[in-house]
mmCIF file of C-alpha atoms and ligand atoms in Angstrom:
data_model
loop_
_atom_site.group_PDB
_atom_site.id
_atom_site.type_symbol
_atom_site.label_atom_id
_atom_site.label_comp_id
_atom_site.label_asym_id
_atom_site.label_seq_id
_atom_site.Cartn_x
_atom_site.Cartn_y
_atom_site.Cartn_z
ATOM 1 C CA GLY A 1 -4.670 17.531 3.847
ATOM 2 C CA PRO A 2 -7.306 18.699 1.377
ATOM 3 C CA VAL A 3 -11.072 18.122 1.499
ATOM 4 C CA ILE A 4 -12.500 15.548 -0.897
ATOM 5 C CA ARG A 5 -16.165 15.653 -1.877
ATOM 6 C CA PHE A 6 -18.225 13.221 -3.904
ATOM 7 C CA GLU A 7 -21.358 15.130 -4.993
ATOM 8 C CA ASN A 8 -24.218 12.979 -6.238
ATOM 9 C CA VAL A 9 -21.755 10.861 -8.232
ATOM 10 C CA ASN A 10 -23.039 8.413 -10.801
ATOM 11 C CA PHE A 11 -20.904 6.044 -12.798
ATOM 12 C CA HIS A 12 -21.337 3.311 -15.381
ATOM 13 C CA TYR A 13 -18.877 1.320 -17.486
ATOM 14 C CA ASP A 14 -21.701 0.365 -19.858
ATOM 15 C CA ALA A 15 -24.578 2.807 -20.321
ATOM 16 C CA ASP A 16 -27.201 0.150 -19.619
ATOM 17 C CA ARG A 17 -25.729 -0.838 -16.281
ATOM 18 C CA PRO A 18 -25.282 1.812 -13.569
ATOM 19 C CA ILE A 19 -22.532 0.904 -11.075
ATOM 20 C CA LEU A 20 -22.523 3.893 -8.703
ATOM 21 C CA LYS A 21 -25.785 5.716 -7.983
ATOM 22 C CA GLY A 22 -25.998 9.097 -6.274
ATOM 23 C CA ILE A 23 -22.894 8.777 -4.113
ATOM 24 C CA ASP A 24 -22.628 11.723 -1.713
ATOM 25 C CA PHE A 25 -19.973 12.067 0.966
ATOM 26 C CA GLU A 26 -17.093 14.155 2.165
ATOM 27 C CA VAL A 27 -13.672 13.265 3.512
ATOM 28 C CA PRO A 28 -12.759 16.220 5.716
ATOM 29 C CA ALA A 29 -9.159 17.428 5.693
ATOM 30 C CA GLY A 30 -6.853 14.897 7.314
ATOM 31 C CA LYS A 31 -9.683 12.483 8.144
ATOM 32 C CA THR A 32 -10.310 8.892 7.133
ATOM 33 C CA VAL A 33 -13.432 7.572 5.446
ATOM 34 C CA ALA A 34 -13.772 3.844 4.905
ATOM 35 C CA VAL A 35 -15.909 2.152 2.276
ATOM 36 C CA VAL A 36 -17.084 -1.359 3.082
ATOM 37 C CA GLY A 37 -19.589 -3.638 1.410
ATOM 38 C CA PRO A 38 -19.972 -6.921 -0.402
ATOM 39 C CA SER A 39 -17.905 -7.879 -3.414
ATOM 40 C CA GLY A 40 -19.227 -6.196 -6.551
ATOM 41 C CA ALA A 41 -20.807 -3.292 -4.637
ATOM 42 C CA GLY A 42 -18.597 -0.741 -6.435
ATOM 43 C CA LYS A 43 -15.851 -0.048 -3.861
ATOM 44 C CA SER A 44 -12.888 -0.306 -6.249
ATOM 45 C CA THR A 45 -14.737 1.633 -8.907
ATOM 46 C CA LEU A 46 -15.238 4.462 -6.423
ATOM 47 C CA SER A 47 -11.513 4.612 -5.664
ATOM 48 C CA ARG A 48 -10.645 4.527 -9.370
ATOM 49 C CA LEU A 49 -12.807 7.610 -9.890
ATOM 50 C CA LEU A 50 -10.811 9.530 -7.283
ATOM 51 C CA TYR A 51 -7.591 8.538 -9.035
ATOM 52 C CA ARG A 52 -9.241 9.492 -12.355
ATOM 53 C CA PHE A 53 -8.743 6.157 -14.030
ATOM 54 C CA TYR A 54 -12.276 6.961 -15.161
ATOM 55 C CA ASP A 55 -14.358 10.132 -15.108
ATOM 56 C CA VAL A 56 -17.712 10.309 -13.360
ATOM 57 C CA THR A 57 -20.708 9.961 -15.682
ATOM 58 C CA GLY A 58 -22.863 12.162 -13.426
ATOM 59 C CA GLY A 59 -22.293 14.533 -10.514
ATOM 60 C CA ALA A 60 -18.807 15.643 -9.546
ATOM 61 C CA ILE A 61 -15.775 14.924 -7.397
ATOM 62 C CA THR A 62 -13.952 17.923 -5.957
ATOM 63 C CA ILE A 63 -10.681 18.411 -4.117
ATOM 64 C CA ASP A 64 -10.657 21.595 -2.055
ATOM 65 C CA GLY A 65 -13.591 22.736 -4.160
ATOM 66 C CA GLN A 66 -11.855 22.170 -7.487
ATOM 67 C CA ASP A 67 -13.533 19.791 -9.924
ATOM 68 C CA LEU A 68 -11.328 16.759 -10.521
ATOM 69 C CA ARG A 69 -11.816 17.231 -14.274
ATOM 70 C CA ASP A 70 -9.926 20.538 -13.996
ATOM 71 C CA VAL A 71 -6.949 18.995 -12.195
ATOM 72 C CA THR A 72 -4.094 17.818 -14.384
ATOM 73 C CA GLN A 73 -3.207 14.144 -14.307
ATOM 74 C CA ALA A 74 0.321 15.078 -13.189
ATOM 75 C CA SER A 75 -0.748 17.106 -10.162
ATOM 76 C CA LEU A 76 -3.317 14.478 -9.208
ATOM 77 C CA ARG A 77 -0.659 11.779 -9.245
ATOM 78 C CA ALA A 78 1.642 13.967 -7.204
ATOM 79 C CA ALA A 79 -1.073 14.564 -4.593
ATOM 80 C CA ILE A 80 -2.410 11.015 -4.282
ATOM 81 C CA GLY A 81 -0.610 8.030 -2.861
ATOM 82 C CA MET A 82 -2.109 4.651 -3.431
ATOM 83 C CA VAL A 83 -1.332 1.507 -1.520
ATOM 84 C CA PRO A 84 -2.652 -1.220 -3.763
ATOM 85 C CA GLN A 85 -3.865 -4.599 -2.600
ATOM 86 C CA ASP A 86 -1.295 -6.364 -4.725
ATOM 87 C CA THR A 87 2.094 -4.863 -5.330
ATOM 88 C CA VAL A 88 4.415 -6.020 -8.061
ATOM 89 C CA LEU A 89 7.990 -5.313 -7.055
ATOM 90 C CA PHE A 90 10.950 -4.686 -9.292
ATOM 91 C CA ASN A 91 13.759 -7.239 -9.352
ATOM 92 C CA ASP A 92 16.012 -5.217 -7.140
ATOM 93 C CA THR A 93 16.624 -4.438 -3.491
ATOM 94 C CA ILE A 94 13.873 -3.376 -1.138
ATOM 95 C CA ALA A 95 15.543 0.048 -0.920
ATOM 96 C CA TYR A 96 15.300 0.414 -4.699
ATOM 97 C CA ASN A 97 11.650 -0.548 -4.585
ATOM 98 C CA ILE A 98 10.891 1.932 -1.831
ATOM 99 C CA ARG A 99 12.726 4.704 -3.667
ATOM 100 C CA TYR A 100 10.901 3.933 -6.925
ATOM 101 C CA GLY A 101 9.416 7.162 -8.300
ATOM 102 C CA ARG A 102 11.414 9.275 -5.855
ATOM 103 C CA PRO A 103 15.003 9.073 -7.216
ATOM 104 C CA ASP A 104 16.089 12.164 -5.268
ATOM 105 C CA ALA A 105 15.153 10.734 -1.874
ATOM 106 C CA ASP A 106 18.203 10.382 0.361
ATOM 107 C CA ASP A 107 19.192 7.120 2.033
ATOM 108 C CA GLU A 108 18.137 8.292 5.468
ATOM 109 C CA ALA A 109 14.605 9.102 4.283
ATOM 110 C CA VAL A 110 14.356 5.681 2.626
ATOM 111 C CA ARG A 111 15.589 4.015 5.806
ATOM 112 C CA GLN A 112 13.054 5.883 7.930
ATOM 113 C CA ALA A 113 10.191 4.971 5.596
ATOM 114 C CA ALA A 114 11.274 1.324 5.754
ATOM 115 C CA GLU A 115 11.390 1.425 9.556
ATOM 116 C CA MET A 116 7.920 2.949 9.797
ATOM 117 C CA ALA A 117 6.509 0.295 7.492
ATOM 118 C CA GLN A 118 8.365 -2.430 9.393
ATOM 119 C CA VAL A 119 10.546 -3.573 6.532
ATOM 120 C CA GLY A 120 13.701 -1.932 7.921
ATOM 121 C CA ASP A 121 15.332 -5.273 8.688
ATOM 122 C CA PHE A 122 15.775 -6.264 5.087
ATOM 123 C CA ILE A 123 16.143 -2.999 3.305
ATOM 124 C CA ALA A 124 19.594 -3.546 1.787
ATOM 125 C CA SER A 125 20.088 -7.266 1.723
ATOM 126 C CA LEU A 126 17.245 -9.522 0.896
ATOM 127 C CA PRO A 127 15.859 -11.751 3.626
ATOM 128 C CA LYS A 128 17.474 -15.096 4.318
ATOM 129 C CA GLY A 129 16.587 -17.602 1.669
ATOM 130 C CA TYR A 130 15.919 -14.841 -0.820
ATOM 131 C CA GLU A 131 19.507 -13.977 -1.699
ATOM 132 C CA THR A 132 18.691 -14.071 -5.374
ATOM 133 C CA PRO A 133 17.116 -10.705 -5.978
ATOM 134 C CA VAL A 134 16.156 -11.436 -9.535
ATOM 135 C CA GLY A 135 13.456 -13.886 -10.464
ATOM 136 C CA GLU A 136 10.980 -14.203 -13.250
ATOM 137 C CA ARG A 137 8.174 -13.078 -11.039
ATOM 138 C CA GLY A 138 10.008 -10.635 -8.860
ATOM 139 C CA LEU A 139 11.115 -10.748 -5.273
ATOM 140 C CA LYS A 140 10.029 -13.723 -3.240
ATOM 141 C CA LEU A 141 8.423 -11.857 -0.394
ATOM 142 C CA SER A 142 5.219 -12.814 1.326
ATOM 143 C CA GLY A 143 2.094 -10.851 0.472
ATOM 144 C CA GLY A 144 2.318 -9.063 3.797
ATOM 145 C CA GLU A 145 5.940 -8.063 3.227
ATOM 146 C CA LYS A 146 5.179 -6.786 -0.254
ATOM 147 C CA GLN A 147 2.333 -4.712 1.066
ATOM 148 C CA ARG A 148 4.635 -3.212 3.679
ATOM 149 C CA VAL A 149 7.123 -2.285 0.938
ATOM 150 C CA ALA A 150 4.274 -0.517 -0.885
ATOM 151 C CA ILE A 151 3.423 1.278 2.363
ATOM 152 C CA ALA A 152 7.070 2.359 2.780
ATOM 153 C CA ARG A 153 7.043 3.704 -0.792
ATOM 154 C CA THR A 154 3.942 5.717 0.020
ATOM 155 C CA ILE A 155 5.413 7.007 3.293
ATOM 156 C CA LEU A 156 8.412 8.270 1.306
ATOM 157 C CA LYS A 157 6.156 9.966 -1.213
ATOM 158 C CA ALA A 158 4.269 11.738 1.619
ATOM 159 C CA PRO A 159 1.138 12.465 -0.432
ATOM 160 C CA SER A 160 -1.613 14.707 0.927
ATOM 161 C CA ILE A 161 -4.289 12.207 -0.147
ATOM 162 C CA LEU A 162 -4.189 8.472 0.397
ATOM 163 C CA ILE A 163 -6.122 5.616 -1.126
ATOM 164 C CA LEU A 164 -5.718 2.356 0.729
ATOM 165 C CA ASP A 165 -6.992 -0.869 -0.720
ATOM 166 C CA GLU A 166 -6.977 -3.413 2.053
ATOM 167 C CA ALA A 167 -5.971 -6.949 1.266
ATOM 168 C CA THR A 168 -8.796 -9.446 1.055
ATOM 169 C CA SER A 169 -6.654 -12.476 1.614
ATOM 170 C CA ALA A 170 -6.610 -14.048 5.017
ATOM 171 C CA LEU A 171 -3.366 -12.922 6.592
ATOM 172 C CA ASP A 172 -2.154 -14.349 9.869
ATOM 173 C CA THR A 173 -2.928 -12.236 12.925
ATOM 174 C CA LYS A 174 0.627 -10.999 13.507
ATOM 175 C CA THR A 175 1.060 -9.952 9.858
ATOM 176 C CA GLU A 176 -2.302 -8.273 9.867
ATOM 177 C CA ARG A 177 -1.445 -6.346 13.033
ATOM 178 C CA ASP A 178 1.888 -5.224 11.549
ATOM 179 C CA ILE A 179 0.202 -4.035 8.367
ATOM 180 C CA GLN A 180 -2.519 -2.267 10.317
ATOM 181 C CA THR A 181 0.104 -0.417 12.346
ATOM 182 C CA ALA A 182 1.962 0.613 9.196
ATOM 183 C CA LEU A 183 -1.256 1.747 7.506
ATOM 184 C CA ASP A 184 -2.317 3.773 10.544
ATOM 185 C CA ARG A 185 1.065 5.513 10.489
ATOM 186 C CA VAL A 186 0.875 6.466 6.836
ATOM 187 C CA ALA A 187 -2.754 7.625 7.157
ATOM 188 C CA ALA A 188 -2.147 9.904 10.140
ATOM 189 C CA GLY A 189 -2.928 13.494 9.158
ATOM 190 C CA ARG A 190 -3.647 12.692 5.503
ATOM 191 C CA THR A 191 -7.050 12.777 3.822
ATOM 192 C CA THR A 192 -7.644 9.059 3.434
ATOM 193 C CA LEU A 193 -10.092 6.820 1.627
ATOM 194 C CA VAL A 194 -9.903 3.178 2.701
ATOM 195 C CA ILE A 195 -11.451 0.364 0.735
ATOM 196 C CA ALA A 196 -12.052 -2.233 3.407
ATOM 197 C CA HIS A 197 -13.373 -5.746 3.304
ATOM 198 C CA ARG A 198 -14.187 -6.110 6.951
ATOM 199 C CA LEU A 199 -15.674 -3.681 9.456
ATOM 200 C CA SER A 200 -13.167 -4.910 12.052
ATOM 201 C CA THR A 201 -10.194 -3.296 10.261
ATOM 202 C CA VAL A 202 -11.690 0.214 10.179
ATOM 203 C CA ILE A 203 -12.632 0.704 13.819
ATOM 204 C CA ASN A 204 -10.902 4.101 13.907
ATOM 205 C CA ALA A 205 -12.306 5.534 10.662
ATOM 206 C CA ASP A 206 -14.012 8.916 11.102
ATOM 207 C CA GLU A 207 -16.885 7.660 8.961
ATOM 208 C CA ILE A 208 -17.735 4.307 7.421
ATOM 209 C CA LEU A 209 -19.876 4.056 4.294
ATOM 210 C CA VAL A 210 -21.609 0.761 3.663
ATOM 211 C CA LEU A 211 -21.957 0.394 -0.087
ATOM 212 C CA ARG A 212 -24.592 -1.977 -1.451
ATOM 213 C CA ASP A 213 -25.415 -2.314 -5.112
ATOM 214 C CA GLY A 214 -23.818 1.042 -5.919
ATOM 215 C CA ARG A 215 -25.594 3.044 -3.210
ATOM 216 C CA ILE A 216 -24.627 4.145 0.276
ATOM 217 C CA ALA A 217 -26.961 1.888 2.245
ATOM 218 C CA GLU A 218 -25.718 2.927 5.686
ATOM 219 C CA ARG A 219 -23.169 5.294 7.149
ATOM 220 C CA GLY A 220 -21.753 6.083 10.556
ATOM 221 C CA ARG A 221 -18.952 5.360 12.932
ATOM 222 C CA HIS A 222 -17.986 1.810 13.764
ATOM 223 C CA ALA A 223 -19.957 1.619 17.034
ATOM 224 C CA GLU A 224 -23.090 3.114 15.425
ATOM 225 C CA LEU A 225 -23.059 0.573 12.609
ATOM 226 C CA LEU A 226 -22.650 -2.278 15.080
ATOM 227 C CA GLU A 227 -25.708 -1.043 17.024
ATOM 228 C CA LYS A 228 -27.813 -1.041 13.871
ATOM 229 C CA GLY A 229 -26.623 -4.597 13.237
HETATM 230 P P1 ADP B 301 -16.072 -4.038 -5.391
HETATM 231 O O1 ADP B 301 -14.752 -3.336 -5.340
HETATM 232 O O2 ADP B 301 -17.040 -3.557 -4.366
HETATM 233 O O3 ADP B 301 -15.945 -5.522 -5.358
HETATM 234 P P2 ADP B 301 -16.123 -3.185 -8.158
HETATM 235 O O4 ADP B 301 -16.051 -1.710 -8.160
HETATM 236 O O5 ADP B 301 -14.873 -3.946 -8.441
HETATM 237 O O6 ADP B 301 -16.777 -3.675 -6.794
HETATM 238 O O7 ADP B 301 -17.220 -3.663 -9.194
HETATM 239 C C1 ADP B 301 -18.525 -3.137 -9.230
HETATM 240 C C2 ADP B 301 -19.219 -3.689 -10.464
HETATM 241 O O8 ADP B 301 -18.600 -3.138 -11.634
HETATM 242 C C3 ADP B 301 -19.119 -5.203 -10.591
HETATM 243 O O9 ADP B 301 -20.342 -5.690 -11.061
HETATM 244 C C4 ADP B 301 -18.046 -5.402 -11.629
HETATM 245 O O10 ADP B 301 -18.251 -6.576 -12.341
HETATM 246 C C5 ADP B 301 -18.190 -4.180 -12.506
HETATM 247 N N1 ADP B 301 -16.929 -3.780 -13.134
HETATM 248 C C6 ADP B 301 -15.752 -3.527 -12.486
HETATM 249 N N2 ADP B 301 -14.806 -3.142 -13.351
HETATM 250 C C7 ADP B 301 -15.367 -3.154 -14.588
HETATM 251 C C8 ADP B 301 -14.907 -2.832 -15.910
HETATM 252 N N3 ADP B 301 -13.643 -2.434 -16.118
HETATM 253 N N4 ADP B 301 -15.765 -2.966 -16.931
HETATM 254 C C9 ADP B 301 -17.049 -3.350 -16.717
HETATM 255 N N5 ADP B 301 -17.553 -3.659 -15.507
HETATM 256 C C10 ADP B 301 -16.743 -3.560 -14.445
HETATM 257 P P1 ADP B 302 2.865 6.892 -7.127
HETATM 258 O O1 ADP B 302 3.390 8.213 -7.627
HETATM 259 O O2 ADP B 302 2.094 7.008 -5.831
HETATM 260 O O3 ADP B 302 3.880 5.827 -7.094
HETATM 261 P P2 ADP B 302 1.641 5.529 -9.359
HETATM 262 O O4 ADP B 302 0.431 5.845 -10.152
HETATM 263 O O5 ADP B 302 2.946 5.523 -10.079
HETATM 264 O O6 ADP B 302 1.688 6.556 -8.152
HETATM 265 O O7 ADP B 302 1.442 4.139 -8.653
HETATM 266 C C1 ADP B 302 0.500 3.905 -7.664
HETATM 267 C C2 ADP B 302 1.047 2.722 -6.848
HETATM 268 O O8 ADP B 302 1.146 1.560 -7.687
HETATM 269 C C3 ADP B 302 2.443 3.024 -6.343
HETATM 270 O O9 ADP B 302 2.440 3.517 -5.014
HETATM 271 C C4 ADP B 302 3.119 1.704 -6.439
HETATM 272 O O10 ADP B 302 2.939 0.980 -5.222
HETATM 273 C C5 ADP B 302 2.413 0.961 -7.528
HETATM 274 N N1 ADP B 302 3.151 0.974 -8.812
HETATM 275 C C6 ADP B 302 3.007 1.851 -9.817
HETATM 276 N N2 ADP B 302 3.774 1.540 -10.863
HETATM 277 C C7 ADP B 302 4.427 0.426 -10.522
HETATM 278 C C8 ADP B 302 5.373 -0.392 -11.187
HETATM 279 N N3 ADP B 302 5.801 -0.141 -12.422
HETATM 280 N N4 ADP B 302 5.843 -1.447 -10.531
HETATM 281 C C9 ADP B 302 5.427 -1.717 -9.302
HETATM 282 N N5 ADP B 302 4.536 -0.999 -8.632
HETATM 283 C C10 ADP B 302 4.035 0.068 -9.217
#
């Protein structure tokens, strides 16, 4: 994967209220950096900057040394895979939803992605009790299942950069373990930025940034941060 660098990045939505202040870090090729911190600290904003929903208002973000502002929106979207916290699925089969955006993908690749994300069991037919694929608000899957479908979609896309937004909601332990396994699989070997809500889910991150009030208040590996308290 490529190298991502945030160089003294500042950002505000409104000029009188800075949100990110002097953010400096690097995600080395193929490594994982996690951003944790209290609600409102600026974690989502930081990930939106990488996806170029917004441009930095100071400093720069580079990918392999190239300023993000010089990368076309199309190539950025091709390079980055995002697993959102909440996924809205189309009113169609799981296979259709996994293939979304990748119409040329063959059935075997879709099946493999589903297996890796642990949704292989209900790829073609919908799970028992959900035989009606069409509903006003989409497929009736649990939050955990929907997230795994989003993970399968991202596995199929095979992006070189990943943005993972971990779910805040309290999932049961088994579901959480399944999702963690699927996320670890999709992150392997890709340059990954994880937005995490708890330190306990990012034990294996190569570096953890603790964001407070728009600044990196602390940084280190999981064990180092625990020592500091
Ligand atoms: P986190 O992900 O850590 O909870 P956010 O990045 O969502 O933090 O938010 C950081 C700050 O930016 C918050 O004070 C939030 O209210 C503000 N904010 C987020 N999105 C917008 C927006 N679109 N317009 C204005 N302010 C925003
Ligand atoms: P990608 O090329 O990675 O799919 P997008 O910008 O299209 O990038 O979407 C980012 C993520 O948001 C996707 O991985 C997918 O999970 C979700 N997504 C995007 N568009 C839709 C949509 N119309 N319906 C459902 N989910 C979507």
